[in-house]
């Protein structure tokens, strides 16, 4: 692997990308490419033109992509690829998609709002809110540690080890309490507050804390506090629904088929209860752009608590030993000589992200229909968008 490729890959991975393959697959059979449709704004000339990144879609690794660049430096919007492989119709720029771990930003913001109201104390233990669920071995884990991934609680167990097995189990319902019991039955990975390990489980527990202190559902609290005030009409939390409401561009996953060959399967319909408060959000690029602008402008989390989202814990990563990259809800990487904060997410068939410079000079939101959204390599469309929008890693 060339040095430049390794550098770009590292940049994307630090921002939390779970992405797909870069090599073309002989099993990929798709309609003729659809040219990227871009609407550059008559604003600052420094706004990037990402048309070249979207050119040639659909490809083996990406069937569609929707992109919005905004901020004071200029505006650019583009879409490319297909709505579905069967019809070959152009991708719908307003289509909904699974945003995966971008959900965590909404969860973190909800908890921080509750903290501002004095209903949640970030330094109080999770066990003090959920004494019947959090066992003694995790008695010192605080709410802040749940949100910045320094809690030391391992991931829960799920049946299956391959995408084919998980696909067969796609309609299973995973209760959040069940996930917490599975995770907390195991020994801790490290002493809370001493390392960082990015996992979903902290946000699953945080969602249960929201329900405990409000006496309301997590979904209703996010809706009341964030979705409805910001007018995010195309964003919702699906609960046990397996499908995507309204228009959406189909997601496909490369996997072994019934006849023993490897090919693409439509994975758009798939319950996301394993993600819940950590990863089940469904949205659009327009809604996520509006949310990103409001969040970075201090209109979602107000006052000193907003700084929790822009403060990295002074610990090292559990696996790599690198400095921590995740704050409360967000992550940070220096690209093009400046800090870029944001969050990416991946569900089968879908990659998504929100990102911004600290004061909103340039925002980026994308949905990329990746055919291996949880693969080991990073999708080249995702890499191109991040670097094209912000520049190379420092």
PDB file of N, CA and C in Angstrom, residues 39-110:
ATOM      1  N   UNK A  39     -24.721  21.097  -7.870  1.00  0.00           N
ATOM      2  CA  UNK A  39     -25.295  22.443  -7.888  1.00  0.00           C
ATOM      3  C   UNK A  39     -24.377  23.374  -7.134  1.00  0.00           C
ATOM      4  N   UNK A  40     -23.303  23.849  -7.741  1.00  0.00           N
ATOM      5  CA  UNK A  40     -22.404  24.764  -7.034  1.00  0.00           C
ATOM      6  C   UNK A  40     -23.100  26.090  -6.781  1.00  0.00           C
ATOM      7  N   UNK A  41     -22.898  26.650  -5.614  1.00  0.00           N
ATOM      8  CA  UNK A  41     -23.535  27.908  -5.264  1.00  0.00           C
ATOM      9  C   UNK A  41     -22.670  29.076  -5.700  1.00  0.00           C
ATOM     10  N   UNK A  42     -23.321  30.197  -5.940  1.00  0.00           N
ATOM     11  CA  UNK A  42     -22.597  31.394  -6.339  1.00  0.00           C
ATOM     12  C   UNK A  42     -22.097  32.120  -5.100  1.00  0.00           C
ATOM     13  N   UNK A  43     -21.239  31.439  -4.358  1.00  0.00           N
ATOM     14  CA  UNK A  43     -20.707  32.005  -3.122  1.00  0.00           C
ATOM     15  C   UNK A  43     -19.197  31.928  -3.164  1.00  0.00           C
ATOM     16  N   UNK A  44     -18.585  31.689  -2.016  1.00  0.00           N
ATOM     17  CA  UNK A  44     -17.132  31.750  -1.912  1.00  0.00           C
ATOM     18  C   UNK A  44     -16.467  30.782  -2.882  1.00  0.00           C
ATOM     19  N   UNK A  45     -15.432  31.219  -3.598  1.00  0.00           N
ATOM     20  CA  UNK A  45     -14.770  30.361  -4.575  1.00  0.00           C
ATOM     21  C   UNK A  45     -14.009  29.211  -3.928  1.00  0.00           C
ATOM     22  N   UNK A  46     -13.815  29.253  -2.614  1.00  0.00           N
ATOM     23  CA  UNK A  46     -13.070  28.197  -1.958  1.00  0.00           C
ATOM     24  C   UNK A  46     -13.918  26.935  -1.720  1.00  0.00           C
ATOM     25  N   UNK A  47     -15.204  27.003  -2.022  1.00  0.00           N
ATOM     26  CA  UNK A  47     -16.046  25.821  -1.855  1.00  0.00           C
ATOM     27  C   UNK A  47     -15.578  24.723  -2.803  1.00  0.00           C
ATOM     28  N   UNK A  48     -15.348  23.509  -2.325  1.00  0.00           N
ATOM     29  CA  UNK A  48     -14.790  22.461  -3.185  1.00  0.00           C
ATOM     30  C   UNK A  48     -15.828  21.925  -4.163  1.00  0.00           C
ATOM     31  N   UNK A  49     -15.368  21.525  -5.319  1.00  0.00           N
ATOM     32  CA  UNK A  49     -16.204  20.837  -6.296  1.00  0.00           C
ATOM     33  C   UNK A  49     -15.841  19.352  -6.227  1.00  0.00           C
ATOM     34  N   UNK A  50     -16.773  18.546  -5.769  1.00  0.00           N
ATOM     35  CA  UNK A  50     -16.505  17.125  -5.560  1.00  0.00           C
ATOM     36  C   UNK A  50     -17.051  16.259  -6.693  1.00  0.00           C
ATOM     37  N   UNK A  51     -17.323  16.873  -7.831  1.00  0.00           N
ATOM     38  CA  UNK A  51     -17.883  16.114  -8.954  1.00  0.00           C
ATOM     39  C   UNK A  51     -17.002  14.933  -9.348  1.00  0.00           C
ATOM     40  N   UNK A  52     -15.692  15.145  -9.334  1.00  0.00           N
ATOM     41  CA  UNK A  52     -14.779  14.083  -9.757  1.00  0.00           C
ATOM     42  C   UNK A  52     -14.848  12.883  -8.829  1.00  0.00           C
ATOM     43  N   UNK A  53     -15.105  13.130  -7.558  1.00  0.00           N
ATOM     44  CA  UNK A  53     -15.208  12.019  -6.604  1.00  0.00           C
ATOM     45  C   UNK A  53     -16.428  11.158  -6.912  1.00  0.00           C
ATOM     46  N   UNK A  54     -17.505  11.808  -7.374  1.00  0.00           N
ATOM     47  CA  UNK A  54     -18.749  11.080  -7.631  1.00  0.00           C
ATOM     48  C   UNK A  54     -18.838  10.523  -9.045  1.00  0.00           C
ATOM     49  N   UNK A  55     -17.910  10.902  -9.901  1.00  0.00           N
ATOM     50  CA  UNK A  55     -17.968  10.458 -11.291  1.00  0.00           C
ATOM     51  C   UNK A  55     -17.825   8.943 -11.388  1.00  0.00           C
ATOM     52  N   UNK A  56     -18.584   8.358 -12.285  1.00  0.00           N
ATOM     53  CA  UNK A  56     -18.465   6.926 -12.543  1.00  0.00           C
ATOM     54  C   UNK A  56     -19.329   6.040 -11.685  1.00  0.00           C
ATOM     55  N   UNK A  57     -20.145   6.618 -10.806  1.00  0.00           N
ATOM     56  CA  UNK A  57     -21.047   5.780 -10.012  1.00  0.00           C
ATOM     57  C   UNK A  57     -22.253   5.357 -10.857  1.00  0.00           C
ATOM     58  N   UNK A  58     -22.751   4.116 -10.660  1.00  0.00           N
ATOM     59  CA  UNK A  58     -22.352   3.138  -9.642  1.00  0.00           C
ATOM     60  C   UNK A  58     -21.085   2.382 -10.019  1.00  0.00           C
ATOM     61  N   UNK A  59     -20.342   2.002  -8.980  1.00  0.00           N
ATOM     62  CA  UNK A  59     -19.179   1.126  -9.112  1.00  0.00           C
ATOM     63  C   UNK A  59     -19.385  -0.079  -8.217  1.00  0.00           C
ATOM     64  N   UNK A  60     -18.414  -0.983  -8.238  1.00  0.00           N
ATOM     65  CA  UNK A  60     -18.517  -2.186  -7.417  1.00  0.00           C
ATOM     66  C   UNK A  60     -18.613  -1.865  -5.941  1.00  0.00           C
ATOM     67  N   UNK A  61     -17.944  -0.792  -5.522  1.00  0.00           N
ATOM     68  CA  UNK A  61     -17.903  -0.485  -4.094  1.00  0.00           C
ATOM     69  C   UNK A  61     -18.978   0.497  -3.652  1.00  0.00           C
ATOM     70  N   UNK A  62     -19.621   1.189  -4.596  1.00  0.00           N
ATOM     71  CA  UNK A  62     -20.575   2.246  -4.258  1.00  0.00           C
ATOM     72  C   UNK A  62     -21.673   2.300  -5.306  1.00  0.00           C
ATOM     73  N   UNK A  63     -22.922   2.152  -4.884  1.00  0.00           N
ATOM     74  CA  UNK A  63     -24.026   2.229  -5.843  1.00  0.00           C
ATOM     75  C   UNK A  63     -24.638   3.617  -5.932  1.00  0.00           C
ATOM     76  N   UNK A  64     -24.460   4.442  -4.884  1.00  0.00           N
ATOM     77  CA  UNK A  64     -25.012   5.800  -4.898  1.00  0.00           C
ATOM     78  C   UNK A  64     -24.285   6.644  -3.869  1.00  0.00           C
ATOM     79  N   UNK A  65     -24.342   7.965  -4.046  1.00  0.00           N
ATOM     80  CA  UNK A  65     -23.770   8.885  -3.062  1.00  0.00           C
ATOM     81  C   UNK A  65     -24.530  10.209  -3.125  1.00  0.00           C
ATOM     82  N   UNK A  66     -24.813  10.759  -1.951  1.00  0.00           N
ATOM     83  CA  UNK A  66     -25.471  12.059  -1.802  1.00  0.00           C
ATOM     84  C   UNK A  66     -24.571  12.935  -0.946  1.00  0.00           C
ATOM     85  N   UNK A  67     -24.311  14.152  -1.367  1.00  0.00           N
ATOM     86  CA  UNK A  67     -23.311  14.993  -0.694  1.00  0.00           C
ATOM     87  C   UNK A  67     -23.819  16.426  -0.579  1.00  0.00           C
ATOM     88  N   UNK A  68     -23.552  17.035   0.579  1.00  0.00           N
ATOM     89  CA  UNK A  68     -23.824  18.458   0.781  1.00  0.00           C
ATOM     90  C   UNK A  68     -22.635  19.081   1.506  1.00  0.00           C
ATOM     91  N   UNK A  69     -22.048  20.103   0.899  1.00  0.00           N
ATOM     92  CA  UNK A  69     -21.018  20.915   1.547  1.00  0.00           C
ATOM     93  C   UNK A  69     -21.632  22.275   1.818  1.00  0.00           C
ATOM     94  N   UNK A  70     -21.435  22.798   3.034  1.00  0.00           N
ATOM     95  CA  UNK A  70     -22.002  24.093   3.382  1.00  0.00           C
ATOM     96  C   UNK A  70     -21.062  24.888   4.256  1.00  0.00           C
ATOM     97  N   UNK A  71     -21.581  25.959   4.827  1.00  0.00           N
ATOM     98  CA  UNK A  71     -20.786  26.819   5.683  1.00  0.00           C
ATOM     99  C   UNK A  71     -20.489  28.152   5.034  1.00  0.00           C
ATOM    100  N   UNK A  72     -19.762  28.981   5.762  1.00  0.00           N
ATOM    101  CA  UNK A  72     -19.477  30.336   5.286  1.00  0.00           C
ATOM    102  C   UNK A  72     -18.510  30.366   4.110  1.00  0.00           C
ATOM    103  N   UNK A  73     -17.806  29.266   3.861  1.00  0.00           N
ATOM    104  CA  UNK A  73     -16.847  29.242   2.760  1.00  0.00           C
ATOM    105  C   UNK A  73     -17.483  28.872   1.425  1.00  0.00           C
ATOM    106  N   UNK A  74     -18.735  28.498   1.431  1.00  0.00           N
ATOM    107  CA  UNK A  74     -19.401  28.171   0.179  1.00  0.00           C
ATOM    108  C   UNK A  74     -20.246  26.928   0.274  1.00  0.00           C
ATOM    109  N   UNK A  75     -21.019  26.684  -0.773  1.00  0.00           N
ATOM    110  CA  UNK A  75     -21.990  25.600  -0.807  1.00  0.00           C
ATOM    111  C   UNK A  75     -21.784  24.765  -2.059  1.00  0.00           C
ATOM    112  N   UNK A  76     -21.874  23.467  -1.920  1.00  0.00           N
ATOM    113  CA  UNK A  76     -21.835  22.551  -3.062  1.00  0.00           C
ATOM    114  C   UNK A  76     -22.725  21.361  -2.750  1.00  0.00           C
ATOM    115  N   UNK A  77     -23.489  20.918  -3.722  1.00  0.00           N
ATOM    116  CA  UNK A  77     -24.346  19.753  -3.539  1.00  0.00           C
ATOM    117  C   UNK A  77     -24.227  18.844  -4.748  1.00  0.00           C
ATOM    118  N   UNK A  78     -24.221  17.563  -4.503  1.00  0.00           N
ATOM    119  CA  UNK A  78     -24.124  16.628  -5.605  1.00  0.00           C
ATOM    120  C   UNK A  78     -24.733  15.294  -5.266  1.00  0.00           C
ATOM    121  N   UNK A  79     -25.130  14.560  -6.289  1.00  0.00           N
ATOM    122  CA  UNK A  79     -25.612  13.192  -6.116  1.00  0.00           C
ATOM    123  C   UNK A  79     -25.206  12.394  -7.339  1.00  0.00           C
ATOM    124  N   UNK A  80     -25.047  11.096  -7.150  1.00  0.00           N
ATOM    125  CA  UNK A  80     -24.642  10.237  -8.254  1.00  0.00           C
ATOM    126  C   UNK A  80     -25.059   8.813  -7.952  1.00  0.00           C
ATOM    127  N   UNK A  81     -25.023   7.969  -8.988  1.00  0.00           N
ATOM    128  CA  UNK A  81     -25.372   6.577  -8.803  1.00  0.00           C
ATOM    129  C   UNK A  81     -26.836   6.319  -9.071  1.00  0.00           C
ATOM    130  N   UNK A  82     -27.325   5.219  -8.520  1.00  0.00           N
ATOM    131  CA  UNK A  82     -28.673   4.755  -8.860  1.00  0.00           C
ATOM    132  C   UNK A  82     -29.541   4.588  -7.623  1.00  0.00           C
ATOM    133  N   UNK A  83     -30.833   4.780  -7.842  1.00  0.00           N
ATOM    134  CA  UNK A  83     -31.826   4.535  -6.789  1.00  0.00           C
ATOM    135  C   UNK A  83     -31.866   3.057  -6.436  1.00  0.00           C
ATOM    136  N   UNK A  84     -31.803   2.207  -7.448  1.00  0.00           N
ATOM    137  CA  UNK A  84     -31.717   0.756  -7.241  1.00  0.00           C
ATOM    138  C   UNK A  84     -31.128   0.139  -8.491  1.00  0.00           C
ATOM    139  N   UNK A  85     -30.505  -1.007  -8.349  1.00  0.00           N
ATOM    140  CA  UNK A  85     -29.811  -1.644  -9.467  1.00  0.00           C
ATOM    141  C   UNK A  85     -30.772  -2.221 -10.493  1.00  0.00           C
ATOM    142  N   UNK A  86     -31.978  -2.558 -10.075  1.00  0.00           N
ATOM    143  CA  UNK A  86     -32.935  -3.162 -10.989  1.00  0.00           C
ATOM    144  C   UNK A  86     -33.428  -2.162 -12.027  1.00  0.00           C
ATOM    145  N   UNK A  87     -33.817  -0.975 -11.574  1.00  0.00           N
ATOM    146  CA  UNK A  87     -34.355   0.018 -12.505  1.00  0.00           C
ATOM    147  C   UNK A  87     -33.271   0.878 -13.133  1.00  0.00           C
ATOM    148  N   UNK A  88     -32.181   1.093 -12.412  1.00  0.00           N
ATOM    149  CA  UNK A  88     -31.135   1.985 -12.894  1.00  0.00           C
ATOM    150  C   UNK A  88     -31.523   3.450 -12.840  1.00  0.00           C
ATOM    151  N   UNK A  89     -32.628   3.782 -12.173  1.00  0.00           N
ATOM    152  CA  UNK A  89     -33.060   5.175 -12.053  1.00  0.00           C
ATOM    153  C   UNK A  89     -32.031   5.964 -11.246  1.00  0.00           C
ATOM    154  N   UNK A  90     -31.882   7.256 -11.534  1.00  0.00           N
ATOM    155  CA  UNK A  90     -30.896   8.050 -10.794  1.00  0.00           C
ATOM    156  C   UNK A  90     -31.184   8.078  -9.301  1.00  0.00           C
ATOM    157  N   UNK A  91     -30.135   8.167  -8.508  1.00  0.00           N
ATOM    158  CA  UNK A  91     -30.287   8.257  -7.060  1.00  0.00           C
ATOM    159  C   UNK A  91     -31.094   9.496  -6.698  1.00  0.00           C
ATOM    160  N   UNK A  92     -31.946   9.358  -5.700  1.00  0.00           N
ATOM    161  CA  UNK A  92     -32.787  10.451  -5.228  1.00  0.00           C
ATOM    162  C   UNK A  92     -31.995  11.308  -4.241  1.00  0.00           C
ATOM    163  N   UNK A  93     -31.692  12.570  -4.553  1.00  0.00           N
ATOM    164  CA  UNK A  93     -30.904  13.408  -3.638  1.00  0.00           C
ATOM    165  C   UNK A  93     -31.572  13.629  -2.294  1.00  0.00           C
ATOM    166  N   UNK A  94     -32.914  13.479  -2.256  1.00  0.00           N
ATOM    167  CA  UNK A  94     -33.654  13.682  -1.011  1.00  0.00           C
ATOM    168  C   UNK A  94     -33.969  12.375  -0.303  1.00  0.00           C
ATOM    169  N   UNK A  95     -33.406  11.270  -0.787  1.00  0.00           N
ATOM    170  CA  UNK A  95     -33.722   9.963  -0.223  1.00  0.00           C
ATOM    171  C   UNK A  95     -33.222   9.809   1.207  1.00  0.00           C
ATOM    172  N   UNK A  96     -33.988   9.059   1.995  1.00  0.00           N
ATOM    173  CA  UNK A  96     -33.563   8.733   3.356  1.00  0.00           C
ATOM    174  C   UNK A  96     -32.530   7.619   3.327  1.00  0.00           C
ATOM    175  N   UNK A  97     -31.782   7.500   4.421  1.00  0.00           N
ATOM    176  CA  UNK A  97     -30.755   6.464   4.531  1.00  0.00           C
ATOM    177  C   UNK A  97     -30.516   6.156   5.999  1.00  0.00           C
ATOM    178  N   UNK A  98     -29.864   5.050   6.240  1.00  0.00           N
ATOM    179  CA  UNK A  98     -29.483   4.665   7.606  1.00  0.00           C
ATOM    180  C   UNK A  98     -28.189   5.381   7.963  1.00  0.00           C
ATOM    181  N   UNK A  99     -28.241   6.166   9.026  1.00  0.00           N
ATOM    182  CA  UNK A  99     -27.096   7.006   9.401  1.00  0.00           C
ATOM    183  C   UNK A  99     -26.173   6.337  10.400  1.00  0.00           C
ATOM    184  N   UNK A 100     -26.503   5.140  10.877  1.00  0.00           N
ATOM    185  CA  UNK A 100     -25.608   4.411  11.759  1.00  0.00           C
ATOM    186  C   UNK A 100     -25.210   5.213  12.981  1.00  0.00           C
ATOM    187  N   UNK A 101     -23.922   5.255  13.249  1.00  0.00           N
ATOM    188  CA  UNK A 101     -23.419   5.851  14.491  1.00  0.00           C
ATOM    189  C   UNK A 101     -23.506   7.370  14.545  1.00  0.00           C
ATOM    190  N   UNK A 102     -23.956   8.021  13.482  1.00  0.00           N
ATOM    191  CA  UNK A 102     -24.294   9.437  13.604  1.00  0.00           C
ATOM    192  C   UNK A 102     -25.369   9.606  14.691  1.00  0.00           C
ATOM    193  N   UNK A 103     -26.123   8.542  14.948  1.00  0.00           N
ATOM    194  CA  UNK A 103     -27.103   8.519  16.045  1.00  0.00           C
ATOM    195  C   UNK A 103     -26.469   8.974  17.353  1.00  0.00           C
ATOM    196  N   UNK A 104     -25.217   8.612  17.578  1.00  0.00           N
ATOM    197  CA  UNK A 104     -24.562   8.928  18.851  1.00  0.00           C
ATOM    198  C   UNK A 104     -24.513  10.428  19.120  1.00  0.00           C
ATOM    199  N   UNK A 105     -24.432  11.231  18.087  1.00  0.00           N
ATOM    200  CA  UNK A 105     -24.402  12.684  18.287  1.00  0.00           C
ATOM    201  C   UNK A 105     -25.738  13.157  18.856  1.00  0.00           C
ATOM    202  N   UNK A 106     -26.829  12.598  18.364  1.00  0.00           N
ATOM    203  CA  UNK A 106     -28.161  12.942  18.857  1.00  0.00           C
ATOM    204  C   UNK A 106     -28.334  12.472  20.303  1.00  0.00           C
ATOM    205  N   UNK A 107     -27.829  11.276  20.601  1.00  0.00           N
ATOM    206  CA  UNK A 107     -27.922  10.758  21.962  1.00  0.00           C
ATOM    207  C   UNK A 107     -27.106  11.605  22.920  1.00  0.00           C
ATOM    208  N   UNK A 108     -25.887  11.925  22.535  1.00  0.00           N
ATOM    209  CA  UNK A 108     -25.032  12.756  23.387  1.00  0.00           C
ATOM    210  C   UNK A 108     -25.668  14.115  23.631  1.00  0.00           C
ATOM    211  N   UNK A 109     -26.220  14.719  22.584  1.00  0.00           N
ATOM    212  CA  UNK A 109     -26.848  16.027  22.736  1.00  0.00           C
ATOM    213  C   UNK A 109     -28.042  15.961  23.683  1.00  0.00           C
ATOM    214  N   UNK A 110     -28.796  14.885  23.609  1.00  0.00           N
ATOM    215  CA  UNK A 110     -29.949  14.714  24.504  1.00  0.00           C
ATOM    216  C   UNK A 110     -29.496  14.607  25.955  1.00  0.00           C
TER     217      UNK A 110
END
